[in-house]
């Protein structure tokens, strides 16, 4: 029902008239996919990997370059871009499965920095520091030339990715990911290959980032390597942590909240980082499981419902 | 001569300069309970970790149902029909009791498309959940179905660890100190349970345990380790009266070490 309400509300957005609101909606929907993808690796499989913006960038450049080269419709270029991101993700997964915790974080962060350096310096392909101007995405019937035209497709992709994530959550693979986060020993003894599951999580996460990159090319006309850096990673991380790590509704709440925040704070731009920081610290202190974890624990303490497992034990001992 | 159901053939395990297990051989008959006892540091858990393939012995062979396990990775052991519990409980603490049992069923739940929903996947999951619930019920844990593993008391966590192991329908079950920290009535219940598993379901059990009350009550045969070497082997009655074992481990008093 919640999902239905979400779709109806989203469908109504273009009727608000303002093209800027539609742009915001596109942006937020793209961040939903980007954040869910990082959360699969971080929140579900428990891998502290920070190469997400690199895969996002690969998705943007690959999708856009394939479009420029072939003029194929977006429903082909975006999967191609996502596959390329996933392929690189799978390659990174090989060494990454040998690393843990802080070391994994540092190694993947280093990879993200290298990727950004490549985006900045491989001028023949990425346009280097001048950025890359996209060509309009093809629909097979015409071109997507503005935010309003892009919106239905962006919305459809986001809904599709959320639906896939929901299925992942309910599947054996989703459970295996959680199991390797909780206890590698128990998982191994139960027949779950820890390395294989990590590699799959890495690859899936990179594919999500690649899809988000493809969505970016639908409604944007230009990318500069600066948006593929640490700032974006921190923003996506904050969305996950504030909304509720490892929970699908939580991540979406976090994305919408932080996505709208710059609008709410218009005129306060110079305080933006400061306000972000305050919110992040506040959430970490008072809602360690994020907003969604708090909602669930309130619901449980009010009603007589049975606690719903991982989400409701909101004391947040878990890292 | 037919090969035994399970055997260790002359295995050695070395950690740097430490020779943790030295030339250990033992065999286990199907449907019997075999206890592995000895003082701390004797190499019991190391042996169990070899069987479950967390460790690889530096020499020797491990054979199960006529085949060597040495080429099998740890995560494939469960699929072969070998399950284990852990000395320090290894549960997915932030997952529910039901989810932990489902994790234990990983090797027996058929592979299927993870992403795309369909009746087939729903059927498989529904069936697995039904089976997991039945298992929880048989351990008296059904009322804790949706409780997080971390919220269970110690005794119930031990039971859940055992339920998780049994979820893969093993033919060989490796138990690392299942009675440690349990109350007397729980140990009595465990005694009955282990006997049932062996006699009614034909599960072969290799049991590491310091609680002699349990070992002497359930074991069909006992192997005693000391400093990585086998010092005795026999029925509980033989072991109880073995001078070397009394010297190294059991002690002369009436009370076995706990």
Coordinates of C-alpha atoms in Angstrom, one line a residue:
Chain A
X1 CA 0.0 0.0 0.0
X2 CA 2.8 2.3 0.9
X3 CA 4.4 1.5 -2.4
X4 CA 1.2 2.3 -4.2
X5 CA 0.9 5.6 -2.5
X6 CA 4.5 6.3 -3.4
X7 CA 3.9 5.6 -7.1
X8 CA 0.7 7.7 -7.2
X9 CA 2.4 10.6 -5.5
X10 CA 5.3 10.3 -7.9
X11 CA 3.0 10.2 -10.9
X12 CA 1.4 13.4 -9.8
X13 CA 4.6 15.3 -9.6
X14 CA 4.7 16.6 -13.2
X15 CA 1.2 18.1 -12.7
X16 CA 2.8 20.5 -10.2
X17 CA 4.0 22.3 -13.3
X18 CA 7.4 23.5 -12.3
X19 CA 10.1 22.0 -14.3
X20 CA 12.4 22.5 -11.4
X21 CA 10.4 20.2 -9.2
X22 CA 10.5 17.5 -11.9
X23 CA 14.3 17.9 -12.0
X24 CA 14.4 17.4 -8.3
X25 CA 12.2 14.3 -8.6
X26 CA 14.5 12.9 -11.2
X27 CA 17.5 13.5 -9.1
X28 CA 15.9 11.9 -6.0
X29 CA 14.8 8.8 -8.0
X30 CA 18.3 8.5 -9.3
X31 CA 19.7 8.7 -5.8
X32 CA 17.2 6.1 -4.6
X33 CA 18.8 3.6 -7.0
X34 CA 22.4 4.7 -6.2
X35 CA 21.8 4.5 -2.4
X36 CA 20.0 1.1 -2.5
X37 CA 22.9 -0.2 -4.5
X38 CA 25.4 0.9 -1.9
X39 CA 23.2 -0.4 0.9
X40 CA 23.2 -3.9 -0.6
X41 CA 26.9 -4.0 -0.2
X42 CA 27.2 -2.0 3.0
X43 CA 24.0 -2.6 4.9
X44 CA 23.1 -6.1 3.8
X45 CA 26.4 -7.9 3.0
X46 CA 28.3 -5.8 5.6
X47 CA 31.2 -4.9 3.4
X48 CA 32.8 -1.5 4.1
X49 CA 33.4 -0.7 0.4
X50 CA 33.5 2.9 -0.8
X51 CA 34.0 2.6 -4.5
X52 CA 30.4 3.4 -5.3
X53 CA 30.9 6.7 -7.0
X54 CA 33.5 5.1 -9.4
X55 CA 30.8 2.6 -10.6
X56 CA 28.3 5.5 -10.8
X57 CA 30.8 7.3 -13.0
X58 CA 31.5 4.3 -15.2
X59 CA 27.7 3.9 -15.7
X60 CA 27.4 7.6 -16.7
X61 CA 30.3 7.6 -19.1
X62 CA 29.6 4.1 -20.6
X63 CA 25.9 4.8 -21.1
X64 CA 26.5 8.2 -22.7
X65 CA 29.4 7.0 -24.9
X66 CA 27.5 4.0 -26.1
X67 CA 24.6 6.4 -26.9
X68 CA 27.0 8.8 -28.8
X69 CA 28.6 5.9 -30.7
X70 CA 25.5 3.9 -31.6
X71 CA 22.4 6.0 -31.0
X72 CA 20.7 2.9 -29.5
X73 CA 17.6 3.6 -27.4
X74 CA 18.2 4.1 -23.7
X75 CA 16.6 0.8 -22.7
X76 CA 19.6 -0.8 -24.4
X77 CA 22.3 1.8 -23.5
X78 CA 21.5 1.8 -19.8
X79 CA 21.8 -2.0 -19.4
X80 CA 25.0 -1.9 -21.4
X81 CA 26.4 0.8 -19.1
X82 CA 25.2 -1.1 -16.1
X83 CA 26.9 -4.3 -17.3
X84 CA 30.2 -2.5 -17.8
X85 CA 30.0 -1.1 -14.3
X86 CA 29.1 -4.6 -13.0
X87 CA 32.0 -6.1 -14.9
X88 CA 34.4 -3.7 -13.3
X89 CA 32.7 -4.3 -10.0
X90 CA 33.3 -8.1 -10.4
X91 CA 37.0 -7.5 -11.2
X92 CA 37.3 -5.3 -8.1
X93 CA 35.5 -8.0 -6.0
X94 CA 38.3 -10.5 -6.6
X95 CA 41.0 -8.7 -4.5
X96 CA 38.3 -7.1 -2.3
X97 CA 37.1 -10.4 -1.0
X98 CA 40.5 -10.9 0.6
X99 CA 40.3 -7.7 2.6
X100 CA 38.2 -6.8 5.6
X101 CA 36.9 -3.8 7.5
X102 CA 39.2 -0.7 7.4
X103 CA 41.5 -2.3 4.8
X104 CA 38.7 -3.0 2.5
X105 CA 37.4 0.6 3.0
X106 CA 40.8 2.1 2.2
X107 CA 41.4 -0.1 -0.8
X108 CA 38.0 0.6 -2.4
X109 CA 38.3 4.3 -1.5
X110 CA 41.7 4.3 -3.3
X111 CA 40.0 2.7 -6.3
X112 CA 37.4 5.4 -6.3
X113 CA 40.1 8.1 -6.3
X114 CA 41.9 6.4 -9.2
X115 CA 38.7 6.2 -11.1
X116 CA 38.0 9.9 -10.6
X117 CA 41.6 10.6 -11.7
X118 CA 40.9 8.6 -14.9
X119 CA 37.6 10.4 -15.5
X120 CA 39.6 13.7 -15.2
X121 CA 42.5 12.7 -17.4
X122 CA 41.4 10.3 -20.1
X123 CA 40.5 13.3 -22.3
X124 CA 39.9 11.4 -25.5
X125 CA 37.1 9.4 -23.9
X126 CA 35.7 11.2 -21.0
X127 CA 36.5 14.7 -22.1
X128 CA 38.7 15.1 -19.0
X129 CA 38.2 18.1 -16.8
X130 CA 36.1 19.8 -19.5
X131 CA 33.4 17.2 -18.7
X132 CA 31.4 15.3 -21.2
X133 CA 28.4 16.6 -23.0
X134 CA 25.7 13.9 -23.6
X135 CA 23.6 13.5 -26.6
X136 CA 19.9 13.2 -26.0
X137 CA 18.8 9.7 -25.1
X138 CA 16.8 7.9 -27.7
X139 CA 13.5 6.3 -26.9
X140 CA 13.1 4.5 -30.3
X141 CA 10.4 7.0 -31.2
X142 CA 12.2 10.2 -30.5
X143 CA 14.6 11.9 -28.2
X144 CA 14.5 12.8 -24.6
X145 CA 15.2 16.5 -24.5
X146 CA 14.1 17.7 -21.0
X147 CA 13.4 16.7 -17.5
X148 CA 9.7 16.3 -18.1
X149 CA 10.2 13.8 -20.9
X150 CA 12.8 11.9 -18.9
X151 CA 10.6 11.7 -15.8
X152 CA 8.3 8.8 -16.6
X153 CA 11.3 6.6 -17.7
X154 CA 13.4 7.6 -14.6
X155 CA 10.4 6.8 -12.4
X156 CA 9.9 3.4 -14.1
X157 CA 13.5 2.5 -13.7
X158 CA 13.5 3.4 -10.1
X159 CA 10.3 1.4 -9.4
X160 CA 11.8 -1.5 -11.2
X161 CA 15.0 -1.4 -9.2
X162 CA 13.1 -1.1 -5.9
X163 CA 11.0 -4.1 -6.9
X164 CA 14.1 -6.1 -7.7
X165 CA 15.6 -5.2 -4.4
X166 CA 12.5 -6.3 -2.6
X167 CA 12.8 -9.7 -4.3
X168 CA 16.5 -9.9 -3.4
X169 CA 15.5 -9.3 0.2
X170 CA 13.1 -12.2 0.2
X171 CA 15.4 -14.6 -1.6
X172 CA 18.1 -17.1 -0.5
X173 CA 20.8 -14.8 -1.9
X174 CA 19.6 -11.9 0.3
X175 CA 19.7 -14.1 3.3
X176 CA 23.1 -15.4 2.4
X177 CA 24.4 -11.8 2.3
X178 CA 23.0 -11.1 5.7
X179 CA 24.5 -14.3 7.0
X180 CA 28.0 -13.5 5.9
X181 CA 27.7 -10.1 7.6
X182 CA 26.6 -11.7 10.8
X183 CA 28.9 -14.7 11.0
X184 CA 31.2 -15.9 8.3
X185 CA 31.8 -19.2 10.3
X186 CA 28.1 -20.0 10.6
X187 CA 27.5 -19.1 7.0
X188 CA 30.4 -21.2 5.8
X189 CA 29.4 -24.2 7.8
X190 CA 25.9 -23.8 6.5
X191 CA 27.0 -24.1 2.9
X192 CA 27.3 -20.5 1.9
X193 CA 30.5 -19.5 0.1
X194 CA 31.6 -16.3 1.8
X195 CA 33.8 -15.2 -1.1
X196 CA 31.3 -15.9 -3.7
X197 CA 28.5 -14.1 -1.9
X198 CA 30.8 -11.1 -1.4
X199 CA 31.7 -11.1 -5.0
X200 CA 28.0 -11.3 -6.0
X201 CA 27.2 -8.4 -3.6
X202 CA 30.0 -6.3 -5.1
X203 CA 28.8 -7.0 -8.6
X204 CA 25.1 -6.3 -7.9
X205 CA 26.0 -3.1 -6.1
X206 CA 28.1 -1.9 -9.0
X207 CA 25.3 -2.7 -11.4
X208 CA 22.9 -0.5 -9.4
X209 CA 25.4 2.3 -9.4
X210 CA 25.7 1.8 -13.2
X211 CA 21.9 2.0 -13.6
X212 CA 21.9 5.2 -11.5
X213 CA 24.6 6.5 -13.9
X214 CA 22.4 5.6 -16.8
X215 CA 19.4 7.4 -15.2
X216 CA 21.7 10.5 -14.8
X217 CA 22.2 10.6 -18.6
X218 CA 18.5 10.6 -19.2
X219 CA 17.7 13.9 -17.6
X220 CA 21.1 15.6 -17.4
X221 CA 23.0 16.9 -20.4
X222 CA 26.5 17.0 -19.0
X223 CA 28.8 15.4 -16.5
X224 CA 31.9 16.8 -14.8
X225 CA 34.2 14.5 -12.9
X226 CA 33.8 16.7 -9.8
X227 CA 30.4 15.2 -9.1
X228 CA 32.0 11.7 -8.9
X229 CA 34.1 12.3 -5.9
X230 CA 34.1 12.0 -2.1
X231 CA 31.2 14.6 -1.6
X232 CA 28.7 12.4 -3.5
X233 CA 29.9 9.3 -1.6
X234 CA 29.4 11.1 1.8
X235 CA 25.9 12.3 0.7
X236 CA 24.8 8.7 -0.3
X237 CA 26.3 7.3 2.9
X238 CA 24.4 9.9 4.9
X239 CA 21.2 9.1 3.2
X240 CA 21.6 5.4 4.1
X241 CA 22.6 6.0 7.7
X242 CA 20.0 8.6 8.4
X243 CA 17.2 6.7 6.7
X244 CA 18.0 3.3 8.2
X245 CA 20.9 1.1 7.0
X246 CA 20.0 -2.3 5.6
X247 CA 16.3 -1.5 5.2
X248 CA 14.7 -0.6 1.8
X249 CA 12.0 1.8 3.1
X250 CA 14.6 3.4 5.4
X251 CA 17.0 4.1 2.5
X252 CA 14.3 5.6 0.5
X253 CA 13.2 7.9 3.4
X254 CA 16.8 9.0 3.8
X255 CA 17.2 9.8 0.1
X256 CA 14.0 11.8 0.0
X257 CA 14.9 13.7 3.1
X258 CA 18.4 14.6 2.2
X259 CA 17.3 15.2 -1.4
X260 CA 14.8 17.8 -0.3
X261 CA 16.9 19.4 2.3
X262 CA 18.7 21.9 0.0
X263 CA 15.3 23.2 -1.0
X264 CA 14.1 23.5 2.6
X265 CA 17.3 25.4 3.4
X266 CA 17.2 27.8 0.5
X267 CA 19.1 31.0 1.5
X268 CA 21.1 29.0 4.0
X269 CA 23.5 27.5 1.5
X270 CA 26.5 28.6 3.5
X271 CA 25.3 26.6 6.5
X272 CA 24.4 23.5 4.5
X273 CA 27.4 21.4 5.4
X274 CA 26.9 22.4 9.0
X275 CA 23.3 21.4 9.1
X276 CA 24.0 18.1 7.4
X277 CA 26.6 17.4 10.1
X278 CA 24.1 18.3 12.9
X279 CA 21.4 16.0 11.4
X280 CA 23.9 13.2 11.0
X281 CA 25.2 13.4 14.5
X282 CA 21.7 13.7 15.9
X283 CA 20.5 10.6 14.1
X284 CA 23.6 8.6 15.1
X285 CA 23.1 9.6 18.7
X286 CA 19.3 9.2 19.1
X287 CA 18.4 6.8 16.3
X288 CA 21.3 4.6 15.7
X289 CA 19.2 2.4 13.4
X290 CA 18.1 5.5 11.4
X291 CA 14.7 7.0 11.0
X292 CA 13.1 3.8 9.8
X293 CA 14.5 1.8 12.7
X294 CA 13.0 4.4 15.0
X295 CA 9.6 4.2 13.3
X296 CA 9.5 0.4 13.6
X297 CA 10.5 0.4 17.3
X298 CA 7.8 3.0 18.0
X299 CA 5.3 0.9 16.2
X300 CA 6.3 -2.1 18.2
X301 CA 6.2 -0.3 21.5
X302 CA 2.7 1.1 20.8
X303 CA 1.0 -1.9 19.3
X304 CA 1.2 -5.4 20.5
X305 CA 2.8 -6.5 17.2
X306 CA 5.6 -9.0 17.4
X307 CA 9.0 -7.4 16.8
X308 CA 9.9 -7.9 13.2
X309 CA 13.4 -9.1 13.6
X310 CA 16.6 -7.3 12.8
X311 CA 14.9 -4.0 12.1
X312 CA 13.2 -3.5 15.4
X313 CA 16.0 -4.3 17.8
X314 CA 16.9 -0.7 17.4
X315 CA 19.5 -0.5 20.1
X316 CA 22.1 -0.3 17.4
X317 CA 24.9 -2.4 18.7
X318 CA 25.7 -3.4 15.2
X319 CA 28.2 -1.4 13.3
Chain B
X1 CA 37.6 -54.7 3.9
X2 CA 34.9 -52.1 3.4
X3 CA 35.8 -48.5 4.1
X4 CA 34.3 -47.0 7.3
X5 CA 31.6 -44.4 7.2
X6 CA 34.0 -41.8 8.3
X7 CA 37.7 -41.9 9.1
X8 CA 40.7 -39.7 9.9
X9 CA 43.8 -41.4 8.5
X10 CA 47.0 -40.3 10.2
X11 CA 46.4 -36.6 10.1
X12 CA 48.9 -34.0 11.3
X13 CA 48.2 -30.3 11.9
X14 CA 50.9 -27.8 12.5
X15 CA 50.6 -24.1 13.4
X16 CA 54.1 -22.7 13.0
X17 CA 56.1 -24.6 15.5
X18 CA 53.1 -26.1 17.3
X19 CA 52.3 -29.6 16.4
X20 CA 48.6 -29.4 17.3
X21 CA 47.5 -32.8 16.1
X22 CA 50.0 -35.7 15.6
X23 CA 49.3 -38.7 13.5
X24 CA 45.7 -39.0 14.6
X25 CA 43.6 -41.8 13.1
X26 CA 40.1 -42.6 14.1
X27 CA 37.0 -44.0 12.4
X28 CA 33.3 -43.5 13.1
X29 CA 30.5 -46.0 12.4
X30 CA 27.3 -44.8 10.9
X31 CA 24.6 -44.0 13.4
X32 CA 26.9 -44.1 16.4
X33 CA 28.1 -41.4 18.8
X34 CA 31.8 -40.9 19.0
X35 CA 33.2 -38.7 21.7
X36 CA 36.5 -36.9 21.5
X37 CA 37.8 -35.9 25.0
X38 CA 40.9 -34.6 26.5
X39 CA 42.4 -31.6 28.3
X40 CA 42.2 -28.1 26.9
X41 CA 44.7 -27.7 24.1
X42 CA 44.7 -31.4 23.3
X43 CA 43.7 -30.7 19.7
X44 CA 40.0 -31.6 19.8
X45 CA 38.6 -28.5 18.2
X46 CA 41.5 -28.5 15.8
X47 CA 40.5 -31.9 14.7
X48 CA 36.9 -30.8 14.3
X49 CA 38.0 -27.8 12.3
X50 CA 39.9 -30.1 10.0
X51 CA 36.8 -32.3 9.4
X52 CA 34.7 -29.2 8.6
X53 CA 37.5 -28.0 6.4
X54 CA 38.2 -24.7 8.2
X55 CA 41.7 -26.1 8.5
X56 CA 43.7 -28.4 6.2
X57 CA 45.9 -31.0 7.8
X58 CA 49.5 -30.9 6.7
X59 CA 49.4 -34.6 6.0
X60 CA 47.0 -37.5 6.3
X61 CA 43.5 -37.9 4.8
X62 CA 39.9 -37.3 5.9
X63 CA 37.4 -39.7 4.4
X64 CA 33.6 -39.5 4.4
X65 CA 31.4 -42.2 2.8
X66 CA 34.4 -43.5 0.9
X67 CA 35.7 -40.2 -0.5
X68 CA 38.4 -37.9 0.6
X69 CA 37.3 -34.5 1.9
X70 CA 40.7 -32.8 1.4
X71 CA 39.7 -31.2 -2.0
X72 CA 36.4 -30.0 -0.6
X73 CA 36.2 -26.3 0.5
X74 CA 34.6 -25.5 3.8
X75 CA 31.4 -24.1 2.3
X76 CA 30.8 -27.3 0.3
X77 CA 30.9 -29.6 3.4
X78 CA 27.3 -28.9 4.3
X79 CA 26.1 -30.0 0.9
X80 CA 27.9 -33.3 1.4
X81 CA 25.9 -34.0 4.5
X82 CA 28.2 -32.8 7.3
X83 CA 27.1 -30.1 9.7
X84 CA 28.6 -28.6 12.8
X85 CA 28.0 -26.5 15.8
X86 CA 30.6 -24.2 17.4
X87 CA 32.2 -24.0 20.8
X88 CA 31.6 -20.3 21.0
X89 CA 28.1 -20.1 19.6
X90 CA 28.1 -18.9 16.0
X91 CA 24.7 -17.5 15.2
X92 CA 23.6 -14.7 13.0
X93 CA 22.7 -12.6 16.1
X94 CA 20.8 -9.9 14.3
X95 CA 18.7 -12.4 12.4
X96 CA 15.6 -14.1 13.8
X97 CA 15.6 -17.7 15.0
X98 CA 13.6 -18.7 11.9
X99 CA 16.1 -16.9 9.6
X100 CA 19.0 -18.7 11.4
X101 CA 17.5 -22.1 10.6
X102 CA 16.8 -21.0 7.0
X103 CA 20.5 -20.0 6.8
X104 CA 21.3 -23.5 8.0
X105 CA 19.2 -24.9 5.1
X106 CA 21.3 -23.0 2.5
X107 CA 22.8 -26.2 1.1
X108 CA 19.5 -28.0 0.7
X109 CA 17.3 -25.2 -0.6
X110 CA 17.5 -25.5 -4.3
X111 CA 19.2 -22.9 -6.4
X112 CA 16.7 -20.6 -8.1
X113 CA 16.6 -17.2 -9.6
X114 CA 17.2 -14.8 -6.8
X115 CA 15.7 -11.7 -8.2
X116 CA 12.7 -12.4 -10.2
X117 CA 9.6 -13.5 -8.3
X118 CA 7.5 -16.3 -9.4
X119 CA 5.4 -19.1 -8.0
X120 CA 8.4 -21.5 -8.1
X121 CA 10.5 -19.3 -5.8
X122 CA 7.5 -18.6 -3.5
X123 CA 6.8 -22.3 -3.2
X124 CA 10.4 -23.1 -2.4
X125 CA 10.6 -20.4 0.3
X126 CA 7.2 -21.4 1.8
X127 CA 8.3 -25.0 1.9
X128 CA 11.6 -24.1 3.5
X129 CA 9.9 -21.9 6.1
X130 CA 7.4 -24.7 7.0
X131 CA 10.3 -27.1 7.4
X132 CA 12.2 -24.6 9.5
X133 CA 9.2 -24.0 11.7
X134 CA 8.9 -27.8 12.3
X135 CA 12.5 -27.9 13.3
X136 CA 12.1 -25.0 15.7
X137 CA 9.0 -26.6 17.1
X138 CA 10.9 -29.9 17.8
X139 CA 13.4 -27.8 19.8
X140 CA 10.7 -25.9 21.7
X141 CA 11.8 -22.7 20.0
X142 CA 8.7 -22.1 17.9
X143 CA 7.5 -19.3 20.3
X144 CA 10.8 -17.6 19.6
X145 CA 10.4 -17.8 15.8
X146 CA 10.6 -14.1 15.2
X147 CA 13.0 -13.2 18.1
X148 CA 16.5 -12.1 17.3
X149 CA 19.1 -14.7 18.1
X150 CA 20.9 -12.3 20.3
X151 CA 17.8 -11.9 22.5
X152 CA 17.6 -15.6 23.3
X153 CA 19.2 -16.9 26.6
X154 CA 22.4 -18.9 26.4
X155 CA 20.7 -22.3 26.5
X156 CA 18.3 -21.4 23.7
X157 CA 21.1 -20.0 21.6
X158 CA 22.9 -23.4 22.0
X159 CA 19.7 -25.2 20.9
X160 CA 19.3 -22.8 18.0
X161 CA 22.9 -23.4 16.9
X162 CA 22.1 -27.1 16.9
X163 CA 18.9 -26.6 15.1
X164 CA 20.8 -24.6 12.4
X165 CA 23.2 -27.4 12.0
X166 CA 20.4 -30.0 11.7
X167 CA 18.6 -27.9 9.2
X168 CA 20.8 -29.2 6.4
X169 CA 19.8 -32.8 7.2
X170 CA 23.3 -34.0 7.9
X171 CA 24.4 -37.6 8.0
X172 CA 27.5 -36.6 10.1
X173 CA 27.1 -34.1 12.9
X174 CA 30.1 -32.4 14.6
X175 CA 29.3 -31.0 18.0
X176 CA 31.9 -28.8 19.8
X177 CA 31.0 -28.7 23.5
X178 CA 27.2 -28.6 23.2
X179 CA 26.8 -29.0 26.9
X180 CA 29.2 -26.2 28.0
X181 CA 27.4 -23.8 30.3
X182 CA 24.1 -25.7 30.2
X183 CA 22.1 -26.4 33.4
X184 CA 21.7 -30.0 34.6
X185 CA 18.2 -30.5 33.3
X186 CA 19.2 -29.1 29.9
X187 CA 22.1 -31.6 29.8
X188 CA 19.7 -34.4 30.5
X189 CA 17.5 -33.2 27.7
X190 CA 20.5 -33.0 25.4
X191 CA 21.5 -36.5 26.4
X192 CA 18.1 -37.8 25.2
X193 CA 18.2 -35.7 22.1
X194 CA 21.6 -36.9 20.9
X195 CA 20.6 -40.5 21.4
X196 CA 17.4 -39.9 19.4
X197 CA 19.3 -38.3 16.6
X198 CA 21.7 -41.3 16.4
X199 CA 19.2 -44.1 16.9
X200 CA 16.1 -42.8 15.2
X201 CA 17.5 -40.7 12.4
X202 CA 20.7 -42.6 11.9
X203 CA 22.9 -39.5 12.3
X204 CA 26.5 -40.2 13.1
X205 CA 27.8 -37.8 15.8
X206 CA 31.3 -36.7 16.7
X207 CA 31.1 -35.0 20.0
X208 CA 33.7 -32.9 21.8
X209 CA 32.7 -32.5 25.4
X210 CA 34.1 -31.9 28.8
X211 CA 30.9 -32.7 30.6
X212 CA 31.6 -36.4 31.4
X213 CA 28.1 -37.0 32.6
X214 CA 27.0 -36.5 29.0
X215 CA 29.9 -38.2 27.3
X216 CA 29.6 -41.3 29.4
X217 CA 25.8 -41.3 28.9
X218 CA 25.7 -41.1 25.2
X219 CA 29.0 -42.2 23.6
X220 CA 29.3 -45.5 21.9
X221 CA 33.0 -45.0 21.7
X222 CA 35.5 -42.5 23.0
X223 CA 38.8 -41.3 21.7
X224 CA 41.1 -39.5 24.2
X225 CA 43.6 -36.9 23.0
X226 CA 46.5 -35.4 24.9
X227 CA 49.0 -32.9 23.4
X228 CA 47.7 -33.7 19.9
X229 CA 48.1 -37.5 20.3
X230 CA 45.6 -40.2 20.8
X231 CA 46.3 -41.8 24.2
X232 CA 43.3 -44.1 24.4
X233 CA 40.3 -45.4 22.6
X234 CA 37.4 -47.6 23.7
X235 CA 34.0 -47.8 25.2
X236 CA 33.1 -45.5 28.0
X237 CA 33.7 -48.3 30.5
X238 CA 37.2 -49.0 29.1
X239 CA 38.1 -45.3 29.1
X240 CA 36.9 -44.8 32.7
X241 CA 39.3 -47.4 33.9
X242 CA 42.2 -46.6 31.7
X243 CA 45.2 -45.5 33.8
X244 CA 46.7 -43.2 31.2
X245 CA 43.4 -41.3 30.8
X246 CA 42.9 -41.0 34.5
X247 CA 46.4 -39.6 34.8
X248 CA 46.1 -37.2 31.9
X249 CA 42.5 -36.0 32.1
X250 CA 39.9 -37.6 34.2
X251 CA 41.7 -37.5 37.5
X252 CA 41.4 -39.9 40.4
X253 CA 38.4 -38.3 42.2
X254 CA 34.9 -39.4 41.8
X255 CA 34.0 -36.2 40.0
X256 CA 34.9 -35.7 36.4
X257 CA 36.2 -32.3 35.5
X258 CA 33.4 -30.0 34.3

